[in-house]
Amino acid sequence: MWLEECDSFAELCRGYLPYYLLIVLPIFIIISPVNPVAASHEFPVYRMHQYDLHGVPHGCRSAPISLEARSLTGWSTSRHCVVAKALDITPSVFQSIKSKAGALVIVLPEKMNELTMEEREHIINLEASMIYGSETMIPVYFALWHPDLQTILDDIADGFITDEKAGSAAEAMYNSISASGYQVVVATGQALPKTDIKVATLHGKLTGTGAEEKLPTIAIVTHYDSAGAAPELSFGADSNASGIAMLLEIARLFSALYSTGRSRPKYNLVFIVTGAGKLNYQGSKKWLEDQLDGLEGSIIQDAAYVICFDTVSASDNLFVHVSKPPKDNSSGGLFYKELMTVSQSLNTSNVTIHKVHKKINLAEETLAWEHERYSIRRLPAATLSTLKKHENPARTTILDIAKNEQVDTLYKHTQVVSEALARHIYNLSSSQIFAGPLTWPRECELGTLDIPAIVVFLVESLHN
């Protein structure tokens, strides 16, 4: 009996199995996530930011991906990786994806420097929801536009329709069978916190004429950080490469004046370039602790005034942010008067000076401006910026890239600030100090804004 059944099964395999294979195998091949016809594509992707500040987690908490690619209209479960254009994702859509999908790949526009105002605002609002929202548990990556990536976007948009949007059960089944089946793979380990990071803060000093320890000191401060939803794509041409460029140029101008005894004023100038500016100005905090709480003498212990630069090339308006309005006869008050005078007297400036008073709010997670770090330590300080409010999202966006018009604006602002500072420390109110060979070579500054600020500073330091 058993032998007869074996013979019948063998006969069945010989007679009917080949026909079933002809039907079933093509279906399995079609619906397989690995397409045997199309080749794999590799694209560089940039992970969303991740950090902890004061013990509070921010940003993306996961890194590896191995999921099926779906469009904005085609995903439905945590087994799907949503691949979509940045201009198609709103903050509310992002919140839905990060709570229900498995991963997200955001494709940036093809021409980032040719976006309309509406498109820029759309991306900046999306970034703000990522940066200031709650932590994101799924992997989120950004990808630069590429023709092959556009083809994939079109394929998954046309190939996947959810069951709810299908016209019938047959249509839903057909869409599932005929889909292109792209698989998104980011082969990396889980991100681990780095415990050995050291924040680099650099400072230099120009010593005035007379007894160094008895001379008043003015400190010029700026941070070299940039920020955005994708750190590797955040170049920070305005925030804060422009601040670095202004500090370096002022250092160059005044080093020429301090190089000879006849033109050396009775002021010490200290230049400070801090790190971790986008992380609540931790670089300034640590530097101040080392300077003021250490056993050795501090170069900023009794500073007459501290001037910080942050985002100084966005417009013709220059705002002087203070935590406490300076007295008229103090260094801060006299410097502000010179700023007003110079901005009105220089024919090429067209710069408008405004004062903004805002008290320090220690209840907030982060301080508003860098000068507040110095004001907390009872040092008179101010921040110069072309932004009226610290909440402006232009300070934390990947769209902060160099533009030609920024160079002209930065040139004018540096001209005004350096001239006002010189008039203040030399006690001259009528003549133009920086003229002739001491003018600023503006043609080199576009390149300065076009690369990350820290690289600029290190290159300049190595060549001087």
CSV table of C-alpha atoms in Angstrom, one decimal:
chain,number,residue,atom,x,y,z
A,1,MET,CA,0.0,0.0,0.0
A,2,TRP,CA,2.8,2.4,1.0
A,3,LEU,CA,4.7,1.7,-2.2
A,4,GLU,CA,1.6,2.3,-4.3
A,5,GLU,CA,1.0,5.7,-2.7
A,6,CYS,CA,4.6,6.6,-3.4
A,7,ASP,CA,4.1,5.7,-7.0
A,8,SER,CA,1.0,7.8,-7.2
A,9,PHE,CA,2.8,10.8,-5.7
A,10,ALA,CA,5.7,10.4,-8.1
A,11,GLU,CA,3.3,10.3,-10.9
A,12,LEU,CA,1.5,13.4,-9.7
A,13,CYS,CA,4.8,15.3,-9.5
A,14,ARG,CA,5.7,14.2,-13.0
A,15,GLY,CA,2.3,15.1,-14.4
A,16,TYR,CA,1.1,18.3,-12.6
A,17,LEU,CA,3.9,19.9,-10.5
A,18,PRO,CA,5.7,21.5,-13.5
A,19,TYR,CA,2.5,23.4,-14.4
A,20,TYR,CA,2.1,24.6,-10.8
A,21,LEU,CA,5.7,25.8,-10.8
A,22,LEU,CA,5.1,27.8,-14.0
A,23,ILE,CA,2.3,29.7,-12.2
A,24,VAL,CA,3.6,30.0,-8.7
A,25,LEU,CA,7.3,30.8,-9.1
A,26,PRO,CA,6.7,34.0,-11.3
A,27,ILE,CA,4.3,35.3,-8.6
A,28,PHE,CA,6.9,34.7,-5.8
A,29,ILE,CA,9.6,36.4,-7.9
A,30,ILE,CA,7.3,39.4,-8.6
A,31,ILE,CA,6.3,40.0,-5.0
A,32,SER,CA,9.8,39.4,-3.6
A,33,PRO,CA,11.3,42.5,-2.0
A,34,VAL,CA,14.5,41.8,-3.9
A,35,ASN,CA,13.9,42.6,-7.5
A,36,PRO,CA,16.0,40.1,-9.6
A,37,VAL,CA,16.0,42.6,-12.6
A,38,ALA,CA,16.8,46.0,-11.1
A,39,ALA,CA,20.3,46.7,-9.7
A,40,SER,CA,20.8,48.0,-6.2
A,41,HIS,CA,21.4,51.8,-5.7
A,42,GLU,CA,23.7,53.4,-3.2
A,43,PHE,CA,23.1,57.0,-2.0
A,44,PRO,CA,24.8,58.9,0.8
A,45,VAL,CA,22.4,59.7,3.6
A,46,TYR,CA,22.7,62.0,6.6
A,47,ARG,CA,21.3,61.1,9.9
A,48,MET,CA,19.0,63.4,11.9
A,49,HIS,CA,20.6,65.1,14.9
A,50,GLN,CA,20.8,63.3,18.3
A,51,TYR,CA,22.0,64.8,21.6
A,52,ASP,CA,21.1,65.0,25.3
A,53,LEU,CA,21.1,68.4,26.9
A,54,HIS,CA,20.8,68.6,30.7
A,55,GLY,CA,19.7,65.0,30.7
A,56,VAL,CA,16.9,65.6,28.2
A,57,PRO,CA,17.1,63.6,25.0
A,58,HIS,CA,16.7,65.3,21.7
A,59,GLY,CA,16.5,64.1,18.1
A,60,CYS,CA,16.7,60.7,16.5
A,61,ARG,CA,17.5,57.7,18.8
A,62,SER,CA,17.9,54.9,16.3
A,63,ALA,CA,20.2,54.4,13.3
A,64,PRO,CA,20.0,51.0,11.3
A,65,ILE,CA,17.3,50.4,8.7
A,66,SER,CA,16.2,47.3,6.8
A,67,LEU,CA,12.7,47.9,5.7
A,68,GLU,CA,10.5,48.0,2.6
A,69,ALA,CA,10.3,51.4,1.0
A,70,ARG,CA,6.9,53.0,0.8
A,71,SER,CA,5.6,56.4,-0.3
A,72,LEU,CA,3.7,58.9,1.8
A,73,THR,CA,0.4,57.5,0.5
A,74,GLY,CA,1.5,53.8,0.6
A,75,TRP,CA,2.9,53.1,4.0
A,76,SER,CA,0.7,51.7,6.8
A,77,THR,CA,2.8,49.8,9.4
A,78,SER,CA,6.1,49.9,11.3
A,79,ARG,CA,7.5,47.5,8.7
A,80,HIS,CA,7.6,50.3,6.2
A,81,CYS,CA,10.3,52.9,5.6
A,82,VAL,CA,8.7,56.1,4.3
A,83,VAL,CA,10.7,57.7,1.4
A,84,ALA,CA,9.4,61.2,0.5
A,85,LYS,CA,10.4,64.7,-0.6
A,86,ALA,CA,10.9,67.3,2.1
A,87,LEU,CA,8.4,69.6,0.4
A,88,ASP,CA,5.7,66.9,0.8
A,89,ILE,CA,6.2,66.4,4.5
A,90,THR,CA,4.5,68.8,6.9
A,91,PRO,CA,5.2,68.9,10.7
A,92,SER,CA,1.9,67.0,11.4
A,93,VAL,CA,2.8,64.4,8.8
A,94,PHE,CA,6.2,64.0,10.4
A,95,GLN,CA,4.6,63.4,13.8
A,96,SER,CA,2.4,60.7,12.3
A,97,ILE,CA,5.3,59.0,10.6
A,98,LYS,CA,7.6,59.0,13.6
A,99,SER,CA,4.9,57.5,15.8
A,100,LYS,CA,3.7,54.7,13.5
A,101,ALA,CA,6.2,54.0,10.6
A,102,GLY,CA,9.5,52.1,10.9
A,103,ALA,CA,11.9,54.7,9.4
A,104,LEU,CA,11.9,57.9,7.3
A,105,VAL,CA,14.2,59.0,4.4
A,106,ILE,CA,13.7,62.7,3.5
A,107,VAL,CA,14.8,63.7,0.0
A,108,LEU,CA,15.9,67.3,-0.2
A,109,PRO,CA,15.0,69.6,-3.2
A,110,GLU,CA,17.2,69.5,-6.3
A,111,LYS,CA,18.3,73.1,-6.1
A,112,MET,CA,18.6,74.2,-2.5
A,113,ASN,CA,19.7,77.7,-3.4
A,114,GLU,CA,16.8,78.4,-5.7
A,115,LEU,CA,13.8,77.8,-3.4
A,116,THR,CA,10.9,80.2,-3.2
A,117,MET,CA,10.1,81.9,0.1
A,118,GLU,CA,7.2,79.5,0.6
A,119,GLU,CA,9.4,76.5,0.1
A,120,ARG,CA,12.1,77.8,2.4
A,121,GLU,CA,9.5,78.4,5.1
A,122,HIS,CA,8.1,74.9,4.6
A,123,ILE,CA,11.5,73.2,5.2
A,124,ILE,CA,12.4,75.5,8.1
A,125,ASN,CA,9.1,74.7,9.8
A,126,LEU,CA,9.7,71.0,9.3
A,127,GLU,CA,13.2,71.3,10.8
A,128,ALA,CA,11.8,73.2,13.7
A,129,SER,CA,9.4,70.4,14.5
A,130,MET,CA,12.3,68.0,14.4
A,131,ILE,CA,14.7,70.1,16.5
A,132,TYR,CA,12.3,71.4,19.2
A,133,GLY,CA,9.8,68.5,19.3
A,134,SER,CA,10.0,65.4,21.4
A,135,GLU,CA,12.6,62.7,20.7
A,136,THR,CA,12.2,60.6,17.6
A,137,MET,CA,12.5,56.8,18.2
A,138,ILE,CA,12.7,55.7,14.5
A,139,PRO,CA,15.7,56.2,12.2
A,140,VAL,CA,15.4,59.5,10.2
A,141,TYR,CA,17.8,60.3,7.4
A,142,PHE,CA,18.2,63.1,4.8
A,143,ALA,CA,19.3,62.4,1.2
A,144,LEU,CA,20.4,64.9,-1.4
A,145,TRP,CA,18.4,64.8,-4.7
A,146,HIS,CA,19.7,62.5,-7.4
A,147,PRO,CA,18.1,61.4,-10.7
A,148,ASP,CA,18.1,57.7,-9.7
A,149,LEU,CA,16.6,58.6,-6.4
A,150,GLN,CA,13.9,60.5,-8.2
A,151,THR,CA,13.2,57.4,-10.3
A,152,ILE,CA,12.8,55.4,-7.1
A,153,LEU,CA,10.4,58.0,-5.7
A,154,ASP,CA,8.3,57.8,-8.8
A,155,ASP,CA,8.3,54.0,-8.7
A,156,ILE,CA,7.1,53.7,-5.1
A,157,ALA,CA,4.6,56.5,-5.6
A,158,ASP,CA,3.0,54.7,-8.6
A,159,GLY,CA,3.4,51.2,-7.3
A,160,PHE,CA,1.9,51.3,-3.8
A,161,ILE,CA,-1.7,52.2,-3.0
A,162,THR,CA,-3.0,51.3,0.4
A,163,ASP,CA,-6.0,49.0,0.8
A,164,GLU,CA,-8.1,52.0,1.9
A,165,LYS,CA,-7.4,53.9,-1.3
A,166,ALA,CA,-7.7,50.9,-3.7
A,167,GLY,CA,-10.9,50.8,-5.7
A,168,SER,CA,-11.6,47.2,-5.1
A,169,ALA,CA,-10.1,44.1,-3.5
A,170,ALA,CA,-8.8,42.9,-6.9
A,171,GLU,CA,-7.1,46.3,-7.4
A,172,ALA,CA,-5.5,46.1,-4.0
A,173,MET,CA,-4.2,42.6,-4.7
A,174,TYR,CA,-2.9,43.6,-8.1
A,175,ASN,CA,-1.1,46.6,-6.6
A,176,SER,CA,0.5,44.3,-4.0
A,177,ILE,CA,1.7,41.8,-6.6
A,178,SER,CA,2.9,44.2,-9.2
A,179,ALA,CA,4.8,46.6,-6.7
A,180,SER,CA,8.5,47.2,-7.4
A,181,GLY,CA,9.5,46.1,-3.9
A,182,TYR,CA,12.4,48.5,-3.0
A,183,GLN,CA,14.2,47.7,0.2
A,184,VAL,CA,15.9,50.4,2.2
A,185,VAL,CA,19.0,49.3,4.1
A,186,VAL,CA,21.3,51.4,6.3
A,187,ALA,CA,23.8,49.0,7.7
A,188,THR,CA,25.1,50.6,10.8
A,189,GLY,CA,25.0,49.9,14.5
A,190,GLN,CA,23.0,51.7,17.1
A,191,ALA,CA,24.2,55.1,18.0
A,192,LEU,CA,26.0,55.3,21.3
A,193,PRO,CA,26.8,58.4,23.4
A,194,LYS,CA,30.3,59.7,23.1
A,195,THR,CA,31.8,60.3,26.6
A,196,ASP,CA,35.2,61.6,25.5
A,197,ILE,CA,34.2,64.7,23.6
A,198,LYS,CA,36.2,67.8,24.4
A,199,VAL,CA,34.9,71.3,23.5
A,200,ALA,CA,37.7,73.4,22.0
A,201,THR,CA,37.7,77.1,22.9
A,202,LEU,CA,40.5,79.3,21.5
A,203,HIS,CA,41.5,82.8,22.7
A,204,GLY,CA,44.1,85.4,21.9
A,205,LYS,CA,45.1,88.7,23.4
A,206,LEU,CA,46.3,92.1,22.1
A,207,THR,CA,48.0,93.9,25.0
A,208,GLY,CA,47.6,97.7,25.2
A,209,THR,CA,50.3,100.2,26.2
A,210,GLY,CA,50.9,100.6,29.9
A,211,ALA,CA,50.7,98.2,32.8
A,212,GLU,CA,48.8,95.3,31.3
A,213,GLU,CA,47.0,94.2,34.5
A,214,LYS,CA,45.7,97.8,35.1
A,215,LEU,CA,44.3,98.4,31.6
A,216,PRO,CA,40.6,98.0,30.8
A,217,THR,CA,39.8,94.9,28.7
A,218,ILE,CA,37.3,94.4,26.0
A,219,ALA,CA,36.5,90.9,24.9
A,220,ILE,CA,35.2,89.9,21.4
A,221,VAL,CA,33.4,86.6,21.5
A,222,THR,CA,31.8,84.3,18.9
A,223,HIS,CA,31.0,80.6,18.6
A,224,TYR,CA,32.0,78.4,15.6
A,225,ASP,CA,29.0,76.1,15.6
A,226,SER,CA,26.3,75.5,13.0
A,227,ALA,CA,23.0,73.6,13.6
A,228,GLY,CA,20.2,72.0,11.7
A,229,ALA,CA,18.1,68.9,11.6
A,230,ALA,CA,21.0,67.1,9.8
A,231,PRO,CA,24.3,68.2,11.4
A,232,GLU,CA,26.4,67.0,8.4
A,233,LEU,CA,24.4,69.2,6.1
A,234,SER,CA,24.4,72.3,8.4
A,235,PHE,CA,27.0,74.7,7.1
A,236,GLY,CA,25.9,77.8,9.0
A,237,ALA,CA,27.0,80.5,6.6
A,238,ASP,CA,25.1,83.1,8.6
A,239,SER,CA,24.9,81.4,12.0
A,240,ASN,CA,27.7,81.4,12.7
A,241,ALA,CA,30.3,81.6,10.0
A,242,SER,CA,29.5,85.3,9.6
A,243,GLY,CA,30.3,85.9,13.3
A,244,ILE,CA,33.7,84.1,12.9
A,245,ALA,CA,34.5,86.1,9.8
A,246,MET,CA,33.7,89.4,11.6
A,247,LEU,CA,35.9,88.4,14.6
A,248,LEU,CA,38.8,87.3,12.4
A,249,GLU,CA,38.7,90.5,10.4
A,250,ILE,CA,38.5,92.7,13.5
A,251,ALA,CA,41.5,90.8,14.9
A,252,ARG,CA,43.4,91.4,11.7
A,253,LEU,CA,42.7,95.1,11.7
A,254,PHE,CA,43.5,95.7,15.3
A,255,SER,CA,46.6,93.5,15.3
A,256,ALA,CA,48.0,96.0,12.7
A,257,LEU,CA,47.3,98.9,15.1
A,258,TYR,CA,48.7,97.1,18.1
A,259,SER,CA,51.9,96.1,16.2
A,260,THR,CA,53.6,99.5,16.9
A,261,GLY,CA,53.9,101.3,20.1
A,262,ARG,CA,52.8,104.7,18.7
A,263,SER,CA,49.3,103.4,17.7
A,264,ARG,CA,48.8,101.0,20.6
A,265,PRO,CA,45.8,102.1,22.7
A,266,LYS,CA,45.4,101.9,26.5
A,267,TYR,CA,43.0,98.9,26.1
A,268,ASN,CA,43.6,95.2,26.1
A,269,LEU,CA,41.6,93.3,23.5
A,270,VAL,CA,40.8,89.6,24.0
A,271,PHE,CA,39.4,87.5,21.1
A,272,ILE,CA,37.5,84.3,22.1
A,273,VAL,CA,36.2,81.6,19.8
A,274,THR,CA,34.0,79.1,21.7
A,275,GLY,CA,32.6,75.7,20.9
A,276,ALA,CA,29.2,74.1,21.7
A,277,GLY,CA,27.4,77.4,20.9
A,278,LYS,CA,24.3,75.6,19.8
A,279,LEU,CA,24.3,73.5,23.0
A,280,ASN,CA,23.4,76.3,25.4
A,281,TYR,CA,26.8,77.9,24.9
A,282,GLN,CA,28.6,75.2,26.9
A,283,GLY,CA,32.0,76.4,25.4
A,284,SER,CA,31.7,79.8,27.0
A,285,LYS,CA,30.4,78.3,30.2
A,286,LYS,CA,33.4,76.0,30.6
A,287,TRP,CA,35.9,78.7,29.6
A,288,LEU,CA,34.5,81.2,32.1
A,289,GLU,CA,34.6,78.5,34.8
A,290,ASP,CA,38.3,77.9,34.0
A,291,GLN,CA,39.1,81.6,33.9
A,292,LEU,CA,37.1,82.9,36.9
A,293,ASP,CA,37.1,79.9,39.2
A,294,GLY,CA,40.7,78.8,38.6
A,295,LEU,CA,43.7,79.6,40.8
A,296,GLU,CA,45.6,81.4,38.1
A,297,GLY,CA,44.8,85.0,37.0
A,298,SER,CA,42.1,85.6,34.5
A,299,ILE,CA,42.4,87.6,31.3
A,300,ILE,CA,38.8,88.6,31.6
A,301,GLN,CA,38.3,89.0,35.4
A,302,ASP,CA,37.4,92.7,35.2
A,303,ALA,CA,36.4,93.1,31.6
A,304,ALA,CA,35.1,96.5,30.8
A,305,TYR,CA,32.8,95.0,28.2
A,306,VAL,CA,32.1,91.7,26.3
A,307,ILE,CA,30.8,91.9,22.7
A,308,CYS,CA,29.4,88.7,21.2
A,309,PHE,CA,28.7,88.2,17.4
A,310,ASP,CA,25.9,85.9,16.3
A,311,THR,CA,24.3,85.8,12.8
A,312,VAL,CA,25.5,89.1,11.5
A,313,SER,CA,24.9,89.0,7.7
A,314,ALA,CA,21.1,88.5,7.3
A,315,SER,CA,19.9,92.1,6.9
A,316,ASP,CA,20.9,95.7,7.2
A,317,ASN,CA,19.5,95.9,10.7
A,318,LEU,CA,22.0,95.3,13.5
A,319,PHE,CA,20.4,94.6,16.9
A,320,VAL,CA,22.3,95.1,20.2
A,321,HIS,CA,20.9,92.5,22.6
A,322,VAL,CA,21.5,93.2,26.3
A,323,SER,CA,20.3,91.6,29.5
A,324,LYS,CA,20.8,94.9,31.4
A,325,PRO,CA,20.9,98.3,29.6
A,326,PRO,CA,24.4,99.8,30.1
A,327,LYS,CA,24.8,103.2,31.7
A,328,ASP,CA,25.6,106.0,29.3
A,329,ASN,CA,29.1,106.6,30.6
A,330,SER,CA,30.1,102.9,30.8
A,331,SER,CA,32.1,101.1,28.1
A,332,GLY,CA,28.9,99.5,26.9
A,333,GLY,CA,27.0,102.8,26.7
A,334,LEU,CA,29.9,104.6,25.0
A,335,PHE,CA,30.4,101.8,22.5
A,336,TYR,CA,26.6,101.8,21.6
A,337,LYS,CA,26.8,105.6,21.0
A,338,GLU,CA,29.7,105.1,18.7
A,339,LEU,CA,27.8,102.4,16.8
A,340,MET,CA,24.9,104.8,16.3
A,341,THR,CA,27.3,107.6,15.2
A,342,VAL,CA,29.3,105.5,12.8
A,343,SER,CA,26.2,103.8,11.2
A,344,GLN,CA,24.9,107.3,10.4
A,345,SER,CA,28.2,108.9,9.2
A,346,LEU,CA,29.6,106.2,6.9
A,347,ASN,CA,28.2,106.9,3.5
A,348,THR,CA,28.4,103.2,2.4
A,349,SER,CA,26.9,101.6,5.5
A,350,ASN,CA,23.1,102.0,5.4
A,351,VAL,CA,23.1,100.1,8.6
A,352,THR,CA,20.4,100.7,11.2
A,353,ILE,CA,21.3,100.1,14.9
A,354,HIS,CA,18.6,99.0,17.4
A,355,LYS,CA,18.8,98.1,21.1
A,356,VAL,CA,16.9,95.1,22.4
A,357,HIS,CA,16.6,94.5,26.2
A,358,LYS,CA,15.7,91.0,27.4
A,359,LYS,CA,16.1,89.7,30.9
A,360,ILE,CA,17.8,86.4,31.4
A,361,ASN,CA,15.3,83.5,31.8
A,362,LEU,CA,17.0,80.7,33.7
A,363,ALA,CA,13.8,78.6,33.6
A,364,GLU,CA,14.3,78.0,29.9
A,365,GLU,CA,16.3,75.0,28.7
A,366,THR,CA,18.7,77.2,26.8
A,367,LEU,CA,19.9,80.8,27.1
A,368,ALA,CA,18.8,83.2,24.4
A,369,TRP,CA,22.2,84.7,23.4
A,370,GLU,CA,25.8,84.0,24.2
A,371,HIS,CA,26.3,87.3,26.1
A,372,GLU,CA,24.0,85.9,28.8
A,373,ARG,CA,26.7,83.5,29.9
A,374,TYR,CA,28.9,86.5,30.6
A,375,SER,CA,26.1,88.5,32.2
A,376,ILE,CA,25.4,85.7,34.6
A,377,ARG,CA,29.0,86.0,35.8
A,378,ARG,CA,28.4,89.8,36.3
A,379,LEU,CA,30.4,90.8,33.3
A,380,PRO,CA,28.8,93.6,31.2
A,381,ALA,CA,28.0,92.1,27.8
A,382,ALA,CA,26.0,92.3,24.6
A,383,THR,CA,25.3,90.3,21.5
A,384,LEU,CA,25.3,91.9,18.0
A,385,SER,CA,23.0,90.2,15.6
A,386,THR,CA,20.9,90.9,12.5
A,387,LEU,CA,18.1,88.9,14.1
A,388,LYS,CA,15.7,90.6,16.5
A,389,LYS,CA,14.6,87.5,18.3
A,390,HIS,CA,16.6,84.5,19.4
A,391,GLU,CA,13.8,82.1,18.5
A,392,ASN,CA,14.3,82.8,14.8
A,393,PRO,CA,14.6,79.4,13.1
A,394,ALA,CA,17.1,80.8,10.6
A,395,ARG,CA,19.8,80.0,13.3
A,396,THR,CA,19.2,76.3,13.1
A,397,THR,CA,18.5,75.2,9.5
A,398,ILE,CA,20.3,73.3,6.7
A,399,LEU,CA,19.2,76.1,4.4
A,400,ASP,CA,21.7,78.5,5.9
A,401,ILE,CA,24.1,78.5,2.9
A,402,ALA,CA,26.2,81.2,1.5
A,403,LYS,CA,24.6,83.9,-0.8
A,404,ASN,CA,26.3,86.6,-2.7
A,405,GLU,CA,24.4,89.4,-1.0
A,406,GLN,CA,25.5,88.2,2.4
A,407,VAL,CA,29.1,89.3,1.7
A,408,ASP,CA,28.0,93.0,1.1
A,409,THR,CA,26.0,93.0,4.3
A,410,LEU,CA,28.8,91.4,6.3
A,411,TYR,CA,31.2,93.9,4.9
A,412,LYS,CA,29.1,96.9,6.0
A,413,HIS,CA,28.5,95.5,9.5
A,414,THR,CA,32.2,94.7,10.0
A,415,GLN,CA,33.1,98.2,8.8
A,416,VAL,CA,30.6,99.8,11.3
A,417,VAL,CA,31.6,97.6,14.3
A,418,SER,CA,35.4,97.9,13.8
A,419,GLU,CA,35.2,101.6,13.3
A,420,ALA,CA,33.0,102.1,16.4
A,421,LEU,CA,35.2,99.9,18.5
A,422,ALA,CA,38.3,101.8,17.3
A,423,ARG,CA,36.8,105.2,18.0
A,424,HIS,CA,35.8,104.0,21.5
A,425,ILE,CA,39.2,102.7,22.6
A,426,TYR,CA,41.1,105.6,21.0
A,427,ASN,CA,38.5,108.2,22.3
A,428,LEU,CA,38.1,109.7,18.8
A,429,SER,CA,34.7,110.6,17.6
A,430,SER,CA,35.2,112.4,14.3
A,431,SER,CA,37.9,110.9,12.1
A,432,GLN,CA,37.6,107.6,10.2
A,433,ILE,CA,40.4,105.3,11.6
A,434,PHE,CA,40.1,102.4,9.2
A,435,ALA,CA,40.9,103.8,5.8
A,436,GLY,CA,43.4,103.1,3.1
A,437,PRO,CA,45.5,100.0,3.8
A,438,LEU,CA,43.4,99.1,6.8
A,439,THR,CA,40.3,98.5,4.8
A,440,TRP,CA,38.8,95.1,4.6
A,441,PRO,CA,39.4,92.9,1.4
A,442,ARG,CA,35.8,91.8,0.8
A,443,GLU,CA,36.5,89.6,-2.2
A,444,CYS,CA,37.8,86.8,0.1
A,445,GLU,CA,34.8,86.6,2.3
A,446,LEU,CA,32.4,84.7,0.0
A,447,GLY,CA,34.8,81.7,0.4
A,448,THR,CA,34.8,82.2,4.1
A,449,LEU,CA,31.0,81.9,4.3
A,450,ASP,CA,31.0,78.9,1.9
A,451,ILE,CA,32.7,76.4,4.3
A,452,PRO,CA,32.0,75.4,7.9
A,453,ALA,CA,33.2,78.1,10.3
A,454,ILE,CA,35.5,76.0,12.4
A,455,VAL,CA,37.4,75.0,9.3
A,456,VAL,CA,37.8,78.6,8.3
A,457,PHE,CA,39.1,79.5,11.8
A,458,LEU,CA,41.6,76.7,11.9
A,459,VAL,CA,42.9,77.4,8.4
A,460,GLU,CA,43.3,81.1,9.2
A,461,SER,CA,45.1,80.3,12.5
A,462,LEU,CA,47.6,78.0,10.8
A,463,HIS,CA,48.5,80.5,8.2
A,464,ASN,CA,49.0,83.4,10.6
